[in-house]
mmCIF file of C-alpha atoms in Angstrom:
data_model
loop_
_atom_site.group_PDB
_atom_site.id
_atom_site.type_symbol
_atom_site.label_atom_id
_atom_site.label_comp_id
_atom_site.label_asym_id
_atom_site.label_seq_id
_atom_site.Cartn_x
_atom_site.Cartn_y
_atom_site.Cartn_z
ATOM 1 C CA UNK A 1 -2.033 -171.798 106.861
ATOM 2 C CA UNK A 2 -3.519 -169.723 109.674
ATOM 3 C CA UNK A 3 -5.293 -171.521 112.475
ATOM 4 C CA UNK A 4 -7.325 -170.512 115.472
ATOM 5 C CA UNK A 5 -9.336 -171.876 118.336
ATOM 6 C CA UNK A 6 -12.503 -173.758 117.393
ATOM 7 C CA UNK A 7 -15.531 -171.557 116.926
ATOM 8 C CA UNK A 8 -13.544 -168.313 116.486
ATOM 9 C CA UNK A 9 -12.496 -166.267 113.481
ATOM 10 C CA UNK A 10 -8.858 -165.355 113.132
ATOM 11 C CA UNK A 11 -8.133 -161.803 114.203
ATOM 12 C CA UNK A 12 -11.773 -161.011 114.850
ATOM 13 C CA UNK A 13 -11.902 -157.924 117.082
ATOM 14 C CA UNK A 14 -15.226 -159.021 118.551
ATOM 15 C CA UNK A 15 -13.694 -162.048 120.295
ATOM 16 C CA UNK A 16 -11.823 -162.144 123.537
ATOM 17 C CA UNK A 17 -8.107 -162.329 122.798
ATOM 18 C CA UNK A 18 -7.523 -164.823 125.580
ATOM 19 C CA UNK A 19 -9.104 -167.511 123.364
ATOM 20 C CA UNK A 20 -6.213 -167.327 120.908
ATOM 21 C CA UNK A 21 -3.239 -168.720 122.779
ATOM 22 C CA UNK A 22 0.081 -169.900 121.477
ATOM 23 C CA UNK A 23 -0.572 -173.461 122.733
ATOM 24 C CA UNK A 24 -3.839 -173.636 120.800
ATOM 25 C CA UNK A 25 -2.411 -172.028 117.684
ATOM 26 C CA UNK A 26 1.426 -171.901 117.630
ATOM 27 C CA UNK A 27 1.550 -170.241 114.193
ATOM 28 C CA UNK A 28 -0.340 -167.288 115.592
ATOM 29 C CA UNK A 29 1.592 -166.883 118.834
ATOM 30 C CA UNK A 30 3.707 -163.965 117.658
ATOM 31 C CA UNK A 31 0.831 -162.428 115.685
ATOM 32 C CA UNK A 32 -1.432 -162.487 118.731
ATOM 33 C CA UNK A 33 1.216 -160.744 120.840
ATOM 34 C CA UNK A 34 1.739 -158.072 118.187
ATOM 35 C CA UNK A 35 -2.012 -157.587 117.824
ATOM 36 C CA UNK A 36 -2.392 -157.327 121.593
ATOM 37 C CA UNK A 37 0.228 -154.575 121.604
ATOM 38 C CA UNK A 38 -1.620 -152.714 118.840
ATOM 39 C CA UNK A 39 -4.898 -152.910 120.735
ATOM 40 C CA UNK A 40 -3.197 -151.869 123.982
ATOM 41 C CA UNK A 41 -1.939 -148.673 122.299
ATOM 42 C CA UNK A 42 -5.528 -147.719 121.533
ATOM 43 C CA UNK A 43 -6.632 -148.332 125.124
ATOM 44 C CA UNK A 44 -3.749 -146.208 126.419
ATOM 45 C CA UNK A 45 -4.602 -143.388 123.993
ATOM 46 C CA UNK A 46 -8.250 -143.440 125.023
ATOM 47 C CA UNK A 47 -7.503 -143.574 128.753
ATOM 48 C CA UNK A 48 -4.787 -140.919 128.926
ATOM 49 C CA UNK A 49 -4.735 -138.923 125.677
ATOM 50 C CA UNK A 50 -8.485 -138.471 125.170
ATOM 51 C CA UNK A 51 -9.297 -137.926 128.846
ATOM 52 C CA UNK A 52 -6.493 -135.330 129.218
ATOM 53 C CA UNK A 53 -7.264 -133.323 126.080
ATOM 54 C CA UNK A 54 -11.027 -133.445 126.597
ATOM 55 C CA UNK A 55 -10.488 -132.175 130.164
ATOM 56 C CA UNK A 56 -8.392 -129.238 128.929
ATOM 57 C CA UNK A 57 -10.910 -128.462 126.190
ATOM 58 C CA UNK A 58 -13.750 -128.505 128.707
ATOM 59 C CA UNK A 59 -11.985 -126.138 131.133
ATOM 60 C CA UNK A 60 -10.790 -123.641 128.523
ATOM 61 C CA UNK A 61 -13.847 -123.877 126.287
ATOM 62 C CA UNK A 62 -16.424 -123.676 129.067
ATOM 63 C CA UNK A 63 -14.841 -120.575 130.590
ATOM 64 C CA UNK A 64 -14.376 -118.843 127.243
ATOM 65 C CA UNK A 65 -17.804 -119.623 125.803
ATOM 66 C CA UNK A 66 -19.594 -118.815 129.069
ATOM 67 C CA UNK A 67 -17.936 -115.389 129.112
ATOM 68 C CA UNK A 68 -19.026 -114.820 125.509
ATOM 69 C CA UNK A 69 -22.634 -115.954 126.064
ATOM 70 C CA UNK A 70 -23.130 -113.811 129.181
ATOM 71 C CA UNK A 71 -21.219 -110.977 127.520
ATOM 72 C CA UNK A 72 -23.655 -110.927 124.634
ATOM 73 C CA UNK A 73 -26.722 -111.335 126.857
ATOM 74 C CA UNK A 74 -25.867 -108.611 129.373
ATOM 75 C CA UNK A 75 -23.635 -106.263 127.394
ATOM 76 C CA UNK A 76 -24.873 -106.169 123.821
ATOM 77 C CA UNK A 77 -27.869 -103.953 123.131
ATOM 78 C CA UNK A 78 -27.832 -103.725 119.330
ATOM 79 C CA UNK A 79 -27.731 -107.248 117.894
ATOM 80 C CA UNK A 80 -26.491 -107.543 114.315
ATOM 81 C CA UNK A 81 -26.416 -110.596 112.044
ATOM 82 C CA UNK A 82 -22.774 -111.374 112.908
ATOM 83 C CA UNK A 83 -23.566 -111.274 116.628
ATOM 84 C CA UNK A 84 -26.440 -113.724 116.126
ATOM 85 C CA UNK A 85 -24.211 -116.200 114.274
ATOM 86 C CA UNK A 86 -21.437 -115.891 116.857
ATOM 87 C CA UNK A 87 -23.919 -116.325 119.703
ATOM 88 C CA UNK A 88 -25.326 -119.509 118.116
ATOM 89 C CA UNK A 89 -21.781 -120.779 117.583
ATOM 90 C CA UNK A 90 -21.090 -120.265 121.274
ATOM 91 C CA UNK A 91 -24.297 -122.083 122.263
ATOM 92 C CA UNK A 92 -23.287 -124.969 120.016
ATOM 93 C CA UNK A 93 -19.880 -125.125 121.679
ATOM 94 C CA UNK A 94 -21.396 -125.089 125.183
ATOM 95 C CA UNK A 95 -23.770 -127.885 124.185
ATOM 96 C CA UNK A 96 -20.810 -130.015 123.132
ATOM 97 C CA UNK A 97 -18.704 -129.115 126.165
ATOM 98 C CA UNK A 98 -21.449 -130.430 128.446
ATOM 99 C CA UNK A 99 -20.878 -133.917 126.973
ATOM 100 C CA UNK A 100 -17.153 -133.946 127.791
ATOM 101 C CA UNK A 101 -17.293 -134.685 131.567
ATOM 102 C CA UNK A 102 -19.087 -137.978 130.848
ATOM 103 C CA UNK A 103 -16.541 -138.931 128.183
ATOM 104 C CA UNK A 104 -13.597 -137.978 130.410
ATOM 105 C CA UNK A 105 -14.977 -139.998 133.318
ATOM 106 C CA UNK A 106 -15.624 -143.063 131.159
ATOM 107 C CA UNK A 107 -12.332 -142.989 129.264
ATOM 108 C CA UNK A 108 -10.200 -142.322 132.346
ATOM 109 C CA UNK A 109 -11.837 -145.150 134.345
ATOM 110 C CA UNK A 110 -12.254 -147.412 131.300
ATOM 111 C CA UNK A 111 -15.782 -148.077 132.549
ATOM 112 C CA UNK A 112 -18.968 -147.017 130.794
ATOM 113 C CA UNK A 113 -22.404 -146.347 132.191
ATOM 114 C CA UNK A 114 -24.730 -149.013 130.764
ATOM 115 C CA UNK A 115 -27.212 -146.605 129.239
ATOM 116 C CA UNK A 116 -27.783 -146.853 125.490
ATOM 117 C CA UNK A 117 -29.840 -143.638 125.352
ATOM 118 C CA UNK A 118 -27.126 -141.672 127.169
ATOM 119 C CA UNK A 119 -24.492 -143.112 124.841
ATOM 120 C CA UNK A 120 -26.360 -142.212 121.666
ATOM 121 C CA UNK A 121 -27.422 -138.747 122.858
ATOM 122 C CA UNK A 122 -23.851 -137.959 123.908
ATOM 123 C CA UNK A 123 -22.449 -138.941 120.509
ATOM 124 C CA UNK A 124 -25.296 -137.117 118.757
ATOM 125 C CA UNK A 125 -24.577 -133.852 120.585
ATOM 126 C CA UNK A 126 -20.883 -134.234 119.818
ATOM 127 C CA UNK A 127 -21.550 -134.484 116.061
ATOM 128 C CA UNK A 128 -24.246 -131.793 116.195
ATOM 129 C CA UNK A 129 -21.662 -129.364 117.569
ATOM 130 C CA UNK A 130 -19.155 -130.331 114.903
ATOM 131 C CA UNK A 131 -21.419 -129.687 111.933
ATOM 132 C CA UNK A 132 -23.339 -126.737 113.348
ATOM 133 C CA UNK A 133 -19.987 -125.077 114.184
ATOM 134 C CA UNK A 134 -18.783 -125.581 110.623
ATOM 135 C CA UNK A 135 -21.959 -124.050 109.207
ATOM 136 C CA UNK A 136 -21.982 -121.075 111.584
ATOM 137 C CA UNK A 137 -18.298 -120.396 110.828
ATOM 138 C CA UNK A 138 -19.206 -120.460 107.129
ATOM 139 C CA UNK A 139 -22.042 -117.993 107.731
ATOM 140 C CA UNK A 140 -19.657 -115.733 109.623
ATOM 141 C CA UNK A 141 -17.315 -115.695 106.599
ATOM 142 C CA UNK A 142 -20.238 -114.615 104.388
ATOM 143 C CA UNK A 143 -21.299 -111.979 106.923
ATOM 144 C CA UNK A 144 -17.741 -110.573 107.164
ATOM 145 C CA UNK A 145 -17.576 -110.253 103.390
ATOM 146 C CA UNK A 146 -20.941 -108.480 103.237
ATOM 147 C CA UNK A 147 -19.881 -106.142 106.030
ATOM 148 C CA UNK A 148 -16.701 -105.170 104.194
ATOM 149 C CA UNK A 149 -18.333 -104.826 100.767
ATOM 150 C CA UNK A 150 -21.441 -102.986 101.994
ATOM 151 C CA UNK A 151 -20.166 -100.921 104.960
ATOM 152 C CA UNK A 152 -22.736 -98.132 104.549
ATOM 153 C CA UNK A 153 -25.888 -100.162 103.867
ATOM 154 C CA UNK A 154 -27.398 -103.328 105.263
ATOM 155 C CA UNK A 155 -27.604 -106.236 102.806
ATOM 156 C CA UNK A 156 -30.737 -108.366 103.167
ATOM 157 C CA UNK A 157 -28.573 -111.286 104.362
ATOM 158 C CA UNK A 158 -27.397 -109.053 107.209
ATOM 159 C CA UNK A 159 -30.858 -108.196 108.478
ATOM 160 C CA UNK A 160 -31.514 -109.418 112.008
ATOM 161 C CA UNK A 161 -34.718 -111.264 111.041
ATOM 162 C CA UNK A 162 -32.955 -113.098 108.206
ATOM 163 C CA UNK A 163 -30.067 -114.051 110.522
ATOM 164 C CA UNK A 164 -32.542 -115.562 113.001
ATOM 165 C CA UNK A 165 -34.289 -117.523 110.238
ATOM 166 C CA UNK A 166 -30.995 -118.818 108.825
ATOM 167 C CA UNK A 167 -29.754 -119.802 112.308
ATOM 168 C CA UNK A 168 -32.973 -121.716 113.025
ATOM 169 C CA UNK A 169 -32.703 -123.405 109.615
ATOM 170 C CA UNK A 170 -29.154 -124.529 110.417
ATOM 171 C CA UNK A 171 -30.172 -126.108 113.726
ATOM 172 C CA UNK A 172 -33.108 -127.919 112.082
ATOM 173 C CA UNK A 173 -30.955 -128.979 109.117
ATOM 174 C CA UNK A 174 -28.170 -130.360 111.320
ATOM 175 C CA UNK A 175 -30.643 -132.314 113.471
ATOM 176 C CA UNK A 176 -32.274 -133.844 110.383
ATOM 177 C CA UNK A 177 -28.878 -134.553 108.838
ATOM 178 C CA UNK A 178 -27.722 -136.421 111.947
ATOM 179 C CA UNK A 179 -30.878 -138.408 112.729
ATOM 180 C CA UNK A 180 -29.525 -141.480 110.831
ATOM 181 C CA UNK A 181 -26.569 -141.386 113.224
ATOM 182 C CA UNK A 182 -28.818 -142.657 116.010
ATOM 183 C CA UNK A 183 -29.436 -145.792 113.952
ATOM 184 C CA UNK A 184 -25.809 -146.362 112.944
ATOM 185 C CA UNK A 185 -24.341 -145.931 116.424
ATOM 186 C CA UNK A 186 -23.626 -149.069 118.414
ATOM 187 C CA UNK A 187 -23.458 -148.937 122.191
ATOM 188 C CA UNK A 188 -21.794 -152.191 123.132
ATOM 189 C CA UNK A 189 -18.848 -154.254 121.942
ATOM 190 C CA UNK A 190 -19.682 -157.561 123.609
ATOM 191 C CA UNK A 191 -22.050 -158.969 126.197
ATOM 192 C CA UNK A 192 -19.589 -158.724 129.083
ATOM 193 C CA UNK A 193 -17.673 -155.610 128.014
ATOM 194 C CA UNK A 194 -20.024 -152.647 127.629
ATOM 195 C CA UNK A 195 -18.580 -149.657 125.840
ATOM 196 C CA UNK A 196 -20.084 -146.614 124.140
ATOM 197 C CA UNK A 197 -18.350 -146.953 120.785
ATOM 198 C CA UNK A 198 -17.591 -143.943 118.610
ATOM 199 C CA UNK A 199 -19.287 -143.760 115.223
ATOM 200 C CA UNK A 200 -16.331 -145.005 113.143
ATOM 201 C CA UNK A 201 -15.875 -148.069 115.372
ATOM 202 C CA UNK A 202 -19.487 -149.246 115.492
ATOM 203 C CA UNK A 203 -22.150 -150.726 113.270
ATOM 204 C CA UNK A 204 -21.900 -151.997 109.697
ATOM 205 C CA UNK A 205 -18.708 -150.427 108.254
ATOM 206 C CA UNK A 206 -20.033 -150.360 104.673
ATOM 207 C CA UNK A 207 -23.274 -148.530 105.533
ATOM 208 C CA UNK A 208 -21.472 -146.277 108.005
ATOM 209 C CA UNK A 209 -18.835 -145.383 105.406
ATOM 210 C CA UNK A 210 -21.498 -144.342 102.901
ATOM 211 C CA UNK A 211 -23.159 -142.126 105.512
ATOM 212 C CA UNK A 212 -19.778 -140.799 106.670
ATOM 213 C CA UNK A 213 -18.917 -139.792 103.097
ATOM 214 C CA UNK A 214 -22.264 -137.992 102.891
ATOM 215 C CA UNK A 215 -21.460 -136.054 106.078
ATOM 216 C CA UNK A 216 -17.937 -135.323 104.850
ATOM 217 C CA UNK A 217 -19.130 -133.879 101.532
ATOM 218 C CA UNK A 218 -22.223 -131.968 102.642
ATOM 219 C CA UNK A 219 -21.237 -131.204 106.236
ATOM 220 C CA UNK A 220 -17.574 -130.319 105.717
ATOM 221 C CA UNK A 221 -16.256 -130.026 102.138
ATOM 222 C CA UNK A 222 -19.059 -127.883 100.679
ATOM 223 C CA UNK A 223 -19.056 -125.441 103.655
ATOM 224 C CA UNK A 224 -15.235 -125.311 103.416
ATOM 225 C CA UNK A 225 -15.419 -124.424 99.708
ATOM 226 C CA UNK A 226 -18.035 -121.730 100.415
ATOM 227 C CA UNK A 227 -15.890 -120.308 103.208
ATOM 228 C CA UNK A 228 -12.771 -120.273 101.024
ATOM 229 C CA UNK A 229 -14.735 -118.670 98.168
ATOM 230 C CA UNK A 230 -15.946 -115.770 100.304
ATOM 231 C CA UNK A 231 -12.574 -115.278 101.971
ATOM 232 C CA UNK A 232 -10.848 -115.170 98.568
ATOM 233 C CA UNK A 233 -13.408 -112.602 97.448
ATOM 234 C CA UNK A 234 -12.732 -110.688 100.654
ATOM 235 C CA UNK A 235 -8.966 -110.701 100.050
ATOM 236 C CA UNK A 236 -9.381 -109.530 96.452
ATOM 237 C CA UNK A 237 -11.753 -106.766 97.527
ATOM 238 C CA UNK A 238 -9.401 -105.581 100.299
ATOM 239 C CA UNK A 239 -6.411 -105.589 97.971
ATOM 240 C CA UNK A 240 -8.316 -103.581 95.413
ATOM 241 C CA UNK A 241 -9.384 -101.078 98.063
ATOM 242 C CA UNK A 242 -5.862 -100.829 99.477
ATOM 243 C CA UNK A 243 -4.510 -99.984 96.025
ATOM 244 C CA UNK A 244 -7.058 -97.193 95.763
ATOM 245 C CA UNK A 245 -6.115 -95.877 99.202
ATOM 246 C CA UNK A 246 -2.380 -96.460 98.594
ATOM 247 C CA UNK A 247 -2.093 -97.987 102.065
ATOM 248 C CA UNK A 248 -1.568 -101.520 103.342
ATOM 249 C CA UNK A 249 -2.506 -100.699 106.934
ATOM 250 C CA UNK A 250 -6.204 -101.319 106.280
ATOM 251 C CA UNK A 251 -5.364 -104.829 105.099
ATOM 252 C CA UNK A 252 -3.399 -106.113 108.090
ATOM 253 C CA UNK A 253 -6.091 -107.146 110.563
ATOM 254 C CA UNK A 254 -8.735 -108.401 108.068
ATOM 255 C CA UNK A 255 -6.179 -110.457 106.133
ATOM 256 C CA UNK A 256 -4.732 -111.897 109.337
ATOM 257 C CA UNK A 257 -8.217 -113.001 110.400
ATOM 258 C CA UNK A 258 -8.915 -114.499 106.983
ATOM 259 C CA UNK A 259 -5.699 -116.523 106.970
ATOM 260 C CA UNK A 260 -6.100 -117.632 110.596
ATOM 261 C CA UNK A 261 -9.694 -118.740 110.093
ATOM 262 C CA UNK A 262 -9.056 -120.788 106.948
ATOM 263 C CA UNK A 263 -5.849 -122.371 108.275
ATOM 264 C CA UNK A 264 -7.334 -123.279 111.680
ATOM 265 C CA UNK A 265 -10.551 -124.541 110.086
ATOM 266 C CA UNK A 266 -8.622 -126.800 107.679
ATOM 267 C CA UNK A 267 -6.070 -128.062 110.210
ATOM 268 C CA UNK A 268 -8.675 -128.966 112.813
ATOM 269 C CA UNK A 269 -11.374 -130.601 110.709
ATOM 270 C CA UNK A 270 -9.606 -132.174 107.716
ATOM 271 C CA UNK A 271 -7.536 -134.861 109.551
ATOM 272 C CA UNK A 272 -10.605 -135.996 111.495
ATOM 273 C CA UNK A 273 -12.798 -136.473 108.420
ATOM 274 C CA UNK A 274 -10.039 -138.223 106.478
ATOM 275 C CA UNK A 275 -9.218 -140.641 109.295
ATOM 276 C CA UNK A 276 -12.858 -141.339 110.132
ATOM 277 C CA UNK A 277 -13.429 -142.568 106.588
ATOM 278 C CA UNK A 278 -10.147 -144.497 106.559
ATOM 279 C CA UNK A 279 -11.058 -146.096 109.890
ATOM 280 C CA UNK A 280 -14.448 -147.211 108.551
ATOM 281 C CA UNK A 281 -12.917 -148.521 105.311
ATOM 282 C CA UNK A 282 -10.323 -150.530 107.263
ATOM 283 C CA UNK A 283 -13.136 -152.370 109.056
ATOM 284 C CA UNK A 284 -14.756 -153.646 105.830
ATOM 285 C CA UNK A 285 -14.248 -157.456 105.838
ATOM 286 C CA UNK A 286 -13.791 -157.646 102.060
ATOM 287 C CA UNK A 287 -10.617 -155.543 102.285
ATOM 288 C CA UNK A 288 -8.982 -158.070 104.656
ATOM 289 C CA UNK A 289 -7.152 -155.444 106.693
ATOM 290 C CA UNK A 290 -5.274 -157.082 109.574
ATOM 291 C CA UNK A 291 -6.322 -156.301 113.119
ATOM 292 C CA UNK A 292 -2.944 -154.739 113.908
ATOM 293 C CA UNK A 293 -3.203 -152.439 110.861
ATOM 294 C CA UNK A 294 -6.730 -151.572 111.964
ATOM 295 C CA UNK A 295 -5.309 -150.780 115.395
ATOM 296 C CA UNK A 296 -2.723 -148.385 113.913
ATOM 297 C CA UNK A 297 -5.382 -146.668 111.802
ATOM 298 C CA UNK A 298 -7.664 -146.382 114.828
ATOM 299 C CA UNK A 299 -4.819 -144.914 116.902
ATOM 300 C CA UNK A 300 -4.306 -142.149 114.325
ATOM 301 C CA UNK A 301 -8.074 -141.623 114.199
ATOM 302 C CA UNK A 302 -8.206 -141.327 118.005
ATOM 303 C CA UNK A 303 -5.482 -138.663 117.858
ATOM 304 C CA UNK A 304 -7.488 -136.568 115.370
ATOM 305 C CA UNK A 305 -10.721 -136.601 117.393
ATOM 306 C CA UNK A 306 -9.869 -134.096 120.160
ATOM 307 C CA UNK A 307 -8.021 -131.980 117.584
ATOM 308 C CA UNK A 308 -11.248 -131.567 115.603
ATOM 309 C CA UNK A 309 -13.205 -130.581 118.703
ATOM 310 C CA UNK A 310 -10.495 -128.164 119.808
ATOM 311 C CA UNK A 311 -12.424 -125.553 117.839
ATOM 312 C CA UNK A 312 -14.834 -125.240 120.775
ATOM 313 C CA UNK A 313 -11.992 -123.920 122.932
ATOM 314 C CA UNK A 314 -10.505 -121.747 120.170
ATOM 315 C CA UNK A 315 -13.740 -120.149 118.940
ATOM 316 C CA UNK A 316 -13.997 -117.638 121.835
ATOM 317 C CA UNK A 317 -10.769 -116.046 120.559
ATOM 318 C CA UNK A 318 -12.616 -115.128 117.373
ATOM 319 C CA UNK A 319 -15.315 -113.381 119.364
ATOM 320 C CA UNK A 320 -12.668 -110.915 120.518
ATOM 321 C CA UNK A 321 -11.076 -110.634 117.090
ATOM 322 C CA UNK A 322 -14.147 -110.678 114.853
ATOM 323 C CA UNK A 323 -16.970 -109.489 117.110
ATOM 324 C CA UNK A 324 -18.096 -105.904 116.653
ATOM 325 C CA UNK A 325 -16.176 -104.168 119.461
ATOM 326 C CA UNK A 326 -16.919 -107.161 121.708
ATOM 327 C CA UNK A 327 -13.665 -106.837 123.644
ATOM 328 C CA UNK A 328 -14.201 -103.121 124.321
ATOM 329 C CA UNK A 329 -17.834 -103.735 125.238
ATOM 330 C CA UNK A 330 -16.960 -106.546 127.657
ATOM 331 C CA UNK A 331 -14.101 -104.652 129.300
ATOM 332 C CA UNK A 332 -16.317 -101.601 129.739
ATOM 333 C CA UNK A 333 -18.944 -103.741 131.473
ATOM 334 C CA UNK A 334 -16.316 -105.309 133.753
ATOM 335 C CA UNK A 335 -14.950 -101.858 134.685
ATOM 336 C CA UNK A 336 -18.503 -100.706 135.400
ATOM 337 C CA UNK A 337 -19.119 -103.670 137.708
ATOM 338 C CA UNK A 338 -15.801 -103.161 139.495
ATOM 339 C CA UNK A 339 -16.610 -99.491 139.942
ATOM 340 C CA UNK A 340 -19.956 -100.363 141.537
ATOM 341 C CA UNK A 341 -18.332 -102.902 143.839
ATOM 342 C CA UNK A 342 -15.722 -100.342 144.894
ATOM 343 C CA UNK A 343 -18.382 -97.726 145.550
ATOM 344 C CA UNK A 344 -20.478 -100.187 147.560
ATOM 345 C CA UNK A 345 -17.434 -101.210 149.594
ATOM 346 C CA UNK A 346 -16.816 -97.612 150.583
#
């Protein structure tokens, strides 16, 4: 029979572990030590793993996305639908990257600024980037297919006005989709230990799991299916065209981009969504999941979080690969600036 100190619940994560001592509850002495080790692993991961990876993502992503944004603003004269989607994707990434310094500072110091509004807005922007990025990447897959299938005429989905309307609709849709998140987020763990909890570790786990499943289906799985559908159609179309041309050379770059996009998209986002739902389910009291098991699940969930947001640092690569002559355009502008500087120096 399990026992615990008066007025506490056995293995409740909301109580201070110092209350449960071996002298007060000998039967739980070993369990408390094991649970303390499990919880310590999570603190170590947050302090060193999250702060390190978020720092690297901020440095690489901020440089890459800033180059892309200014490249489009100052170098691109003729904006097409694909450029508009890529530009919005870059803005979304920059918005997210601006939240990372606060997270890095808090995780590395294990101290959080006692500001509920800052906590909620930071988490909101983080999720807004995640789901807007997924949708813009899906739109890019549709745009690439249209560009390949209709190379000599502009489909109505590729018109600049339509691209602007769709982009605005995505931003509005994502904001509306994530408004409930502000209610579900919880800013503090206990009265004397303030912490800006992540979504899967805060609030009512049952309600949060229902909302998380909604986000997983409509924010991730459906866009993933749409993306895969259009990329499969793209592959079939390219193969058919290559058979007509009796050459595989035209297939190499488009197929490489298709495979890279789908693989990276799946590898980055799938583990995060799976573990977020598992983490929430493990917190449901009716399932009676032990605190140590919850700690292991949370550790795996923590590992998947920076992996999911790694897309913000990787996305600029696709601007060079998928953008319409973006690399040539940017290099030409850099050479022009260097030429002016050289001439001025003389």
